[in-house]
Amino acid sequence: MKKIITYGTFDLIHNGHINILRRAKELGDHLTVAISSDEFNAIKNKKAFHSYENRKIILEAIRYVDAVIPEHEWEQKIDDVKKHEIDIFVMGDDWEGKFDFLEDYCEVIYLPRTVGISTTQIKTELGKANNG
Ligand code: C2G
């Protein structure tokens, strides 16, 4: 069984998230998603609309996702890859090159981001709409 892992905040789920989850799953048989805890988001200077628990509930309902684990820190990836016997690590190419150190443990694949959508854009445009 070929196991895939990917990491992210996955707040306000949108088509860009779905595209990378679908394409990650297509690379193997089992996809684990490590979603950032609320505390780790603070380290990433991100404030998610949905709490970790709610982002987990939403991710678990997506057909491409087989398991959801928490991401507490940058340094956990090697342990995660070993513990979950991961074959392929996948991230959007905005992270191109940043996780190449994992190549000693698994295949590393960066996939093109979906253009024209982001959680930040959703928040910004909703903010404008509500403020007239
Ligand atoms: N993504 C994408 N296309 C978009 C937006 C996001 O392909 N239009 C991808 C990102 O490249 C990432 C995943 O969706 O692979 C999750 O994006 P975020 O929730 O923004 O995750 P991020 O804050 O980049 O956290 O340790 C890694 C970090 O946790 C990644």
JSON list of C-alpha atoms and ligand atoms in Angstrom, two decimals:
[
{"chain": "A", "resi": 1, "resn": "MET", "atom": "CA", "xyz": [0.00, 0.00, 0.00]},
{"chain": "A", "resi": 2, "resn": "LYS", "atom": "CA", "xyz": [1.50, 3.31, -1.13]},
{"chain": "A", "resi": 3, "resn": "LYS", "atom": "CA", "xyz": [1.06, 5.92, 1.61]},
{"chain": "A", "resi": 4, "resn": "ILE", "atom": "CA", "xyz": [1.00, 9.67, 1.00]},
{"chain": "A", "resi": 5, "resn": "ILE", "atom": "CA", "xyz": [1.22, 12.57, 3.47]},
{"chain": "A", "resi": 6, "resn": "THR", "atom": "CA", "xyz": [0.61, 16.30, 3.14]},
{"chain": "A", "resi": 7, "resn": "TYR", "atom": "CA", "xyz": [0.56, 19.19, 5.63]},
{"chain": "A", "resi": 8, "resn": "GLY", "atom": "CA", "xyz": [-1.37, 22.41, 5.96]},
{"chain": "A", "resi": 9, "resn": "THR", "atom": "CA", "xyz": [-3.85, 24.60, 7.80]},
{"chain": "A", "resi": 10, "resn": "PHE", "atom": "CA", "xyz": [-6.75, 23.83, 5.42]},
{"chain": "A", "resi": 11, "resn": "ASP", "atom": "CA", "xyz": [-8.90, 26.66, 6.76]},
{"chain": "A", "resi": 12, "resn": "LEU", "atom": "CA", "xyz": [-12.12, 27.62, 4.92]},
{"chain": "A", "resi": 13, "resn": "ILE", "atom": "CA", "xyz": [-11.72, 24.63, 2.58]},
{"chain": "A", "resi": 14, "resn": "HIS", "atom": "CA", "xyz": [-11.73, 25.68, -1.10]},
{"chain": "A", "resi": 15, "resn": "ASN", "atom": "CA", "xyz": [-11.12, 24.17, -4.53]},
{"chain": "A", "resi": 16, "resn": "GLY", "atom": "CA", "xyz": [-7.35, 24.72, -4.24]},
{"chain": "A", "resi": 17, "resn": "HIS", "atom": "CA", "xyz": [-7.26, 22.48, -1.18]},
{"chain": "A", "resi": 18, "resn": "ILE", "atom": "CA", "xyz": [-9.49, 19.88, -2.85]},
{"chain": "A", "resi": 19, "resn": "ASN", "atom": "CA", "xyz": [-7.30, 19.84, -5.95]},
{"chain": "A", "resi": 20, "resn": "ILE", "atom": "CA", "xyz": [-4.12, 19.10, -4.03]},
{"chain": "A", "resi": 21, "resn": "LEU", "atom": "CA", "xyz": [-5.85, 16.50, -1.82]},
{"chain": "A", "resi": 22, "resn": "ARG", "atom": "CA", "xyz": [-7.26, 14.72, -4.89]},
{"chain": "A", "resi": 23, "resn": "ARG", "atom": "CA", "xyz": [-3.93, 14.81, -6.73]},
{"chain": "A", "resi": 24, "resn": "ALA", "atom": "CA", "xyz": [-2.03, 13.66, -3.65]},
{"chain": "A", "resi": 25, "resn": "LYS", "atom": "CA", "xyz": [-4.40, 10.71, -3.20]},
{"chain": "A", "resi": 26, "resn": "GLU", "atom": "CA", "xyz": [-4.06, 9.80, -6.90]},
{"chain": "A", "resi": 27, "resn": "LEU", "atom": "CA", "xyz": [-0.34, 9.20, -6.30]},
{"chain": "A", "resi": 28, "resn": "GLY", "atom": "CA", "xyz": [-1.04, 6.24, -4.00]},
{"chain": "A", "resi": 29, "resn": "ASP", "atom": "CA", "xyz": [-3.59, 4.33, -1.95]},
{"chain": "A", "resi": 30, "resn": "HIS", "atom": "CA", "xyz": [-3.78, 6.12, 1.41]},
{"chain": "A", "resi": 31, "resn": "LEU", "atom": "CA", "xyz": [-3.58, 9.84, 2.22]},
{"chain": "A", "resi": 32, "resn": "THR", "atom": "CA", "xyz": [-2.75, 11.21, 5.67]},
{"chain": "A", "resi": 33, "resn": "VAL", "atom": "CA", "xyz": [-3.26, 14.93, 6.19]},
{"chain": "A", "resi": 34, "resn": "ALA", "atom": "CA", "xyz": [-1.38, 16.63, 9.01]},
{"chain": "A", "resi": 35, "resn": "ILE", "atom": "CA", "xyz": [-3.33, 19.77, 9.88]},
{"chain": "A", "resi": 36, "resn": "SER", "atom": "CA", "xyz": [-1.77, 22.60, 11.83]},
{"chain": "A", "resi": 37, "resn": "SER", "atom": "CA", "xyz": [-2.89, 22.89, 15.45]},
{"chain": "A", "resi": 38, "resn": "ASP", "atom": "CA", "xyz": [-4.16, 26.31, 16.53]},
{"chain": "A", "resi": 39, "resn": "GLU", "atom": "CA", "xyz": [-0.91, 26.78, 18.47]},
{"chain": "A", "resi": 40, "resn": "PHE", "atom": "CA", "xyz": [1.24, 25.91, 15.42]},
{"chain": "A", "resi": 41, "resn": "ASN", "atom": "CA", "xyz": [-0.83, 28.30, 13.31]},
{"chain": "A", "resi": 42, "resn": "ALA", "atom": "CA", "xyz": [0.17, 31.04, 15.76]},
{"chain": "A", "resi": 43, "resn": "ILE", "atom": "CA", "xyz": [3.82, 30.10, 15.06]},
{"chain": "A", "resi": 44, "resn": "LYS", "atom": "CA", "xyz": [3.04, 30.38, 11.31]},
{"chain": "A", "resi": 45, "resn": "ASN", "atom": "CA", "xyz": [1.42, 33.77, 12.05]},
{"chain": "A", "resi": 46, "resn": "LYS", "atom": "CA", "xyz": [-1.87, 32.38, 10.75]},
{"chain": "A", "resi": 47, "resn": "LYS", "atom": "CA", "xyz": [-5.22, 32.82, 12.47]},
{"chain": "A", "resi": 48, "resn": "ALA", "atom": "CA", "xyz": [-7.61, 30.17, 11.19]},
{"chain": "A", "resi": 49, "resn": "PHE", "atom": "CA", "xyz": [-11.35, 30.88, 11.18]},
{"chain": "A", "resi": 50, "resn": "HIS", "atom": "CA", "xyz": [-12.12, 27.24, 12.11]},
{"chain": "A", "resi": 51, "resn": "SER", "atom": "CA", "xyz": [-10.58, 25.64, 15.20]},
{"chain": "A", "resi": 52, "resn": "TYR", "atom": "CA", "xyz": [-8.33, 22.60, 14.85]},
{"chain": "A", "resi": 53, "resn": "GLU", "atom": "CA", "xyz": [-11.22, 20.32, 15.86]},
{"chain": "A", "resi": 54, "resn": "ASN", "atom": "CA", "xyz": [-13.54, 21.78, 13.22]},
{"chain": "A", "resi": 55, "resn": "ARG", "atom": "CA", "xyz": [-10.87, 21.73, 10.51]},
{"chain": "A", "resi": 56, "resn": "LYS", "atom": "CA", "xyz": [-10.31, 18.05, 11.42]},
{"chain": "A", "resi": 57, "resn": "ILE", "atom": "CA", "xyz": [-14.04, 17.23, 11.13]},
{"chain": "A", "resi": 58, "resn": "ILE", "atom": "CA", "xyz": [-14.17, 18.92, 7.70]},
{"chain": "A", "resi": 59, "resn": "LEU", "atom": "CA", "xyz": [-11.00, 17.20, 6.41]},
{"chain": "A", "resi": 60, "resn": "GLU", "atom": "CA", "xyz": [-12.20, 13.77, 7.58]},
{"chain": "A", "resi": 61, "resn": "ALA", "atom": "CA", "xyz": [-15.36, 14.24, 5.46]},
{"chain": "A", "resi": 62, "resn": "ILE", "atom": "CA", "xyz": [-13.36, 14.66, 2.24]},
{"chain": "A", "resi": 63, "resn": "ARG", "atom": "CA", "xyz": [-13.35, 11.49, 0.14]},
{"chain": "A", "resi": 64, "resn": "TYR", "atom": "CA", "xyz": [-9.61, 11.72, -0.67]},
{"chain": "A", "resi": 65, "resn": "VAL", "atom": "CA", "xyz": [-8.56, 11.85, 3.00]},
{"chain": "A", "resi": 66, "resn": "ASP", "atom": "CA", "xyz": [-7.95, 8.59, 4.88]},
{"chain": "A", "resi": 67, "resn": "ALA", "atom": "CA", "xyz": [-6.43, 9.91, 8.11]},
{"chain": "A", "resi": 68, "resn": "VAL", "atom": "CA", "xyz": [-5.93, 13.25, 9.84]},
{"chain": "A", "resi": 69, "resn": "ILE", "atom": "CA", "xyz": [-3.14, 13.90, 12.36]},
{"chain": "A", "resi": 70, "resn": "PRO", "atom": "CA", "xyz": [-2.12, 17.13, 14.11]},
{"chain": "A", "resi": 71, "resn": "GLU", "atom": "CA", "xyz": [0.85, 19.22, 13.02]},
{"chain": "A", "resi": 72, "resn": "HIS", "atom": "CA", "xyz": [2.37, 20.74, 16.14]},
{"chain": "A", "resi": 73, "resn": "GLU", "atom": "CA", "xyz": [5.81, 21.87, 14.90]},
{"chain": "A", "resi": 74, "resn": "TRP", "atom": "CA", "xyz": [8.03, 22.19, 11.80]},
{"chain": "A", "resi": 75, "resn": "GLU", "atom": "CA", "xyz": [10.34, 19.45, 13.07]},
{"chain": "A", "resi": 76, "resn": "GLN", "atom": "CA", "xyz": [7.89, 16.55, 13.22]},
{"chain": "A", "resi": 77, "resn": "LYS", "atom": "CA", "xyz": [7.90, 15.60, 9.53]},
{"chain": "A", "resi": 78, "resn": "ILE", "atom": "CA", "xyz": [10.74, 13.04, 9.62]},
{"chain": "A", "resi": 79, "resn": "ASP", "atom": "CA", "xyz": [9.17, 11.27, 12.61]},
{"chain": "A", "resi": 80, "resn": "ASP", "atom": "CA", "xyz": [5.74, 11.35, 10.90]},
{"chain": "A", "resi": 81, "resn": "VAL", "atom": "CA", "xyz": [7.16, 9.85, 7.69]},
{"chain": "A", "resi": 82, "resn": "LYS", "atom": "CA", "xyz": [8.85, 7.06, 9.67]},
{"chain": "A", "resi": 83, "resn": "LYS", "atom": "CA", "xyz": [5.98, 6.38, 12.10]},
{"chain": "A", "resi": 84, "resn": "HIS", "atom": "CA", "xyz": [3.30, 6.29, 9.37]},
{"chain": "A", "resi": 85, "resn": "GLU", "atom": "CA", "xyz": [5.55, 4.47, 6.87]},
{"chain": "A", "resi": 86, "resn": "ILE", "atom": "CA", "xyz": [5.00, 7.19, 4.28]},
{"chain": "A", "resi": 87, "resn": "ASP", "atom": "CA", "xyz": [6.17, 6.65, 0.68]},
{"chain": "A", "resi": 88, "resn": "ILE", "atom": "CA", "xyz": [5.46, 10.10, -0.77]},
{"chain": "A", "resi": 89, "resn": "PHE", "atom": "CA", "xyz": [5.39, 13.57, 0.82]},
{"chain": "A", "resi": 90, "resn": "VAL", "atom": "CA", "xyz": [3.33, 16.08, -1.19]},
{"chain": "A", "resi": 91, "resn": "MET", "atom": "CA", "xyz": [3.07, 19.87, -0.88]},
{"chain": "A", "resi": 92, "resn": "GLY", "atom": "CA", "xyz": [1.99, 22.76, -3.10]},
{"chain": "A", "resi": 93, "resn": "ASP", "atom": "CA", "xyz": [4.87, 24.30, -5.06]},
{"chain": "A", "resi": 94, "resn": "ASP", "atom": "CA", "xyz": [4.77, 27.48, -3.01]},
{"chain": "A", "resi": 95, "resn": "TRP", "atom": "CA", "xyz": [6.90, 25.26, -0.76]},
{"chain": "A", "resi": 96, "resn": "GLU", "atom": "CA", "xyz": [9.19, 24.12, -3.61]},
{"chain": "A", "resi": 97, "resn": "GLY", "atom": "CA", "xyz": [12.55, 23.00, -2.20]},
{"chain": "A", "resi": 98, "resn": "LYS", "atom": "CA", "xyz": [11.67, 23.69, 1.46]},
{"chain": "A", "resi": 99, "resn": "PHE", "atom": "CA", "xyz": [11.21, 20.03, 2.39]},
{"chain": "A", "resi": 100, "resn": "ASP", "atom": "CA", "xyz": [13.87, 18.36, 0.21]},
{"chain": "A", "resi": 101, "resn": "PHE", "atom": "CA", "xyz": [15.57, 17.09, 3.41]},
{"chain": "A", "resi": 102, "resn": "LEU", "atom": "CA", "xyz": [12.77, 14.48, 3.50]},
{"chain": "A", "resi": 103, "resn": "GLU", "atom": "CA", "xyz": [14.21, 12.84, 0.34]},
{"chain": "A", "resi": 104, "resn": "ASP", "atom": "CA", "xyz": [16.35, 10.67, 2.61]},
{"chain": "A", "resi": 105, "resn": "TYR", "atom": "CA", "xyz": [13.13, 9.12, 3.95]},
{"chain": "A", "resi": 106, "resn": "CYS", "atom": "CA", "xyz": [10.52, 9.26, 1.17]},
{"chain": "A", "resi": 107, "resn": "GLU", "atom": "CA", "xyz": [9.77, 10.68, -2.27]},
{"chain": "A", "resi": 108, "resn": "VAL", "atom": "CA", "xyz": [9.10, 14.47, -2.20]},
{"chain": "A", "resi": 109, "resn": "ILE", "atom": "CA", "xyz": [6.66, 15.91, -4.74]},
{"chain": "A", "resi": 110, "resn": "TYR", "atom": "CA", "xyz": [5.63, 19.57, -5.09]},
{"chain": "A", "resi": 111, "resn": "LEU", "atom": "CA", "xyz": [2.40, 20.07, -7.05]},
{"chain": "A", "resi": 112, "resn": "PRO", "atom": "CA", "xyz": [1.39, 23.30, -8.80]},
{"chain": "A", "resi": 113, "resn": "ARG", "atom": "CA", "xyz": [-0.90, 25.48, -6.67]},
{"chain": "A", "resi": 114, "resn": "THR", "atom": "CA", "xyz": [-4.42, 26.21, -7.92]},
{"chain": "A", "resi": 115, "resn": "VAL", "atom": "CA", "xyz": [-4.30, 29.76, -9.25]},
{"chain": "A", "resi": 116, "resn": "GLY", "atom": "CA", "xyz": [-6.88, 32.35, -8.21]},
{"chain": "A", "resi": 117, "resn": "ILE", "atom": "CA", "xyz": [-8.00, 31.06, -4.83]},
{"chain": "A", "resi": 118, "resn": "SER", "atom": "CA", "xyz": [-6.67, 31.27, -1.26]},
{"chain": "A", "resi": 119, "resn": "THR", "atom": "CA", "xyz": [-8.09, 31.43, 2.23]},
{"chain": "A", "resi": 120, "resn": "THR", "atom": "CA", "xyz": [-6.67, 34.95, 2.58]},
{"chain": "A", "resi": 121, "resn": "GLN", "atom": "CA", "xyz": [-8.48, 36.07, -0.61]},
{"chain": "A", "resi": 122, "resn": "ILE", "atom": "CA", "xyz": [-11.76, 34.62, 0.70]},
{"chain": "A", "resi": 123, "resn": "LYS", "atom": "CA", "xyz": [-11.39, 36.50, 4.00]},
{"chain": "A", "resi": 124, "resn": "THR", "atom": "CA", "xyz": [-10.43, 39.74, 2.25]},
{"chain": "A", "resi": 125, "resn": "GLU", "atom": "CA", "xyz": [-13.28, 39.68, -0.27]},
{"chain": "A", "resi": 126, "resn": "LEU", "atom": "CA", "xyz": [-15.85, 38.74, 2.37]},
{"chain": "A", "resi": 127, "resn": "GLY", "atom": "CA", "xyz": [-14.55, 41.56, 4.56]},
{"chain": "A", "resi": 128, "resn": "LYS", "atom": "CA", "xyz": [-15.02, 44.10, 1.74]},
{"chain": "A", "resi": 129, "resn": "ALA", "atom": "CA", "xyz": [-18.50, 42.78, 0.90]},
{"chain": "A", "resi": 130, "resn": "ASN", "atom": "CA", "xyz": [-19.67, 43.14, 4.50]},
{"chain": "A", "resi": 131, "resn": "ASN", "atom": "CA", "xyz": [-18.21, 46.62, 4.84]},
{"chain": "A", "resi": 132, "resn": "GLY", "atom": "CA", "xyz": [-19.91, 47.92, 1.68]},
{"chain": "B", "resi": 1, "resn": "C2G", "atom": "N1", "xyz": [-2.79, 25.08, -1.92]},
{"chain": "B", "resi": 1, "resn": "C2G", "atom": "C1", "xyz": [-2.90, 24.93, -3.30]},
{"chain": "B", "resi": 1, "resn": "C2G", "atom": "N2", "xyz": [-3.54, 25.88, -4.02]},
{"chain": "B", "resi": 1, "resn": "C2G", "atom": "C2", "xyz": [-4.09, 26.97, -3.40]},
{"chain": "B", "resi": 1, "resn": "C2G", "atom": "C3", "xyz": [-3.99, 27.11, -2.01]},
{"chain": "B", "resi": 1, "resn": "C2G", "atom": "C4", "xyz": [-3.33, 26.14, -1.27]},
{"chain": "B", "resi": 1, "resn": "C2G", "atom": "O1", "xyz": [-2.40, 23.94, -3.87]},
{"chain": "B", "resi": 1, "resn": "C2G", "atom": "N3", "xyz": [-4.73, 27.91, -4.17]},
{"chain": "B", "resi": 1, "resn": "C2G", "atom": "C5", "xyz": [-2.07, 24.04, -1.17]},
{"chain": "B", "resi": 1, "resn": "C2G", "atom": "C6", "xyz": [-0.83, 24.59, -0.47]},
{"chain": "B", "resi": 1, "resn": "C2G", "atom": "O2", "xyz": [0.27, 24.65, -1.38]},
{"chain": "B", "resi": 1, "resn": "C2G", "atom": "C7", "xyz": [-0.60, 23.52, 0.62]},
{"chain": "B", "resi": 1, "resn": "C2G", "atom": "C8", "xyz": [-2.04, 23.08, 0.94]},
{"chain": "B", "resi": 1, "resn": "C2G", "atom": "O3", "xyz": [-2.88, 23.54, -0.14]},
{"chain": "B", "resi": 1, "resn": "C2G", "atom": "O4", "xyz": [0.14, 22.42, 0.08]},
{"chain": "B", "resi": 1, "resn": "C2G", "atom": "C9", "xyz": [-2.55, 23.66, 2.24]},
{"chain": "B", "resi": 1, "resn": "C2G", "atom": "O5", "xyz": [-2.44, 25.07, 2.15]},
{"chain": "B", "resi": 1, "resn": "C2G", "atom": "P1", "xyz": [-2.48, 25.91, 3.53]},
{"chain": "B", "resi": 1, "resn": "C2G", "atom": "O6", "xyz": [-3.62, 25.46, 4.34]},
{"chain": "B", "resi": 1, "resn": "C2G", "atom": "O7", "xyz": [-2.30, 27.35, 3.18]},
{"chain": "B", "resi": 1, "resn": "C2G", "atom": "O8", "xyz": [-1.17, 25.35, 4.25]},
{"chain": "B", "resi": 1, "resn": "C2G", "atom": "P2", "xyz": [0.15, 26.16, 4.68]},
{"chain": "B", "resi": 1, "resn": "C2G", "atom": "O9", "xyz": [-0.20, 27.29, 5.54]},
{"chain": "B", "resi": 1, "resn": "C2G", "atom": "O10", "xyz": [0.94, 26.37, 3.44]},
{"chain": "B", "resi": 1, "resn": "C2G", "atom": "O11", "xyz": [0.84, 25.10, 5.67]},
{"chain": "B", "resi": 1, "resn": "C2G", "atom": "O12", "xyz": [4.28, 22.34, 7.36]},
{"chain": "B", "resi": 1, "resn": "C2G", "atom": "C10", "xyz": [3.64, 22.84, 6.20]},
{"chain": "B", "resi": 1, "resn": "C2G", "atom": "C11", "xyz": [2.61, 23.88, 6.55]},
{"chain": "B", "resi": 1, "resn": "C2G", "atom": "O13", "xyz": [1.71, 23.41, 7.54]},
{"chain": "B", "resi": 1, "resn": "C2G", "atom": "C12", "xyz": [1.84, 24.25, 5.27]}
]
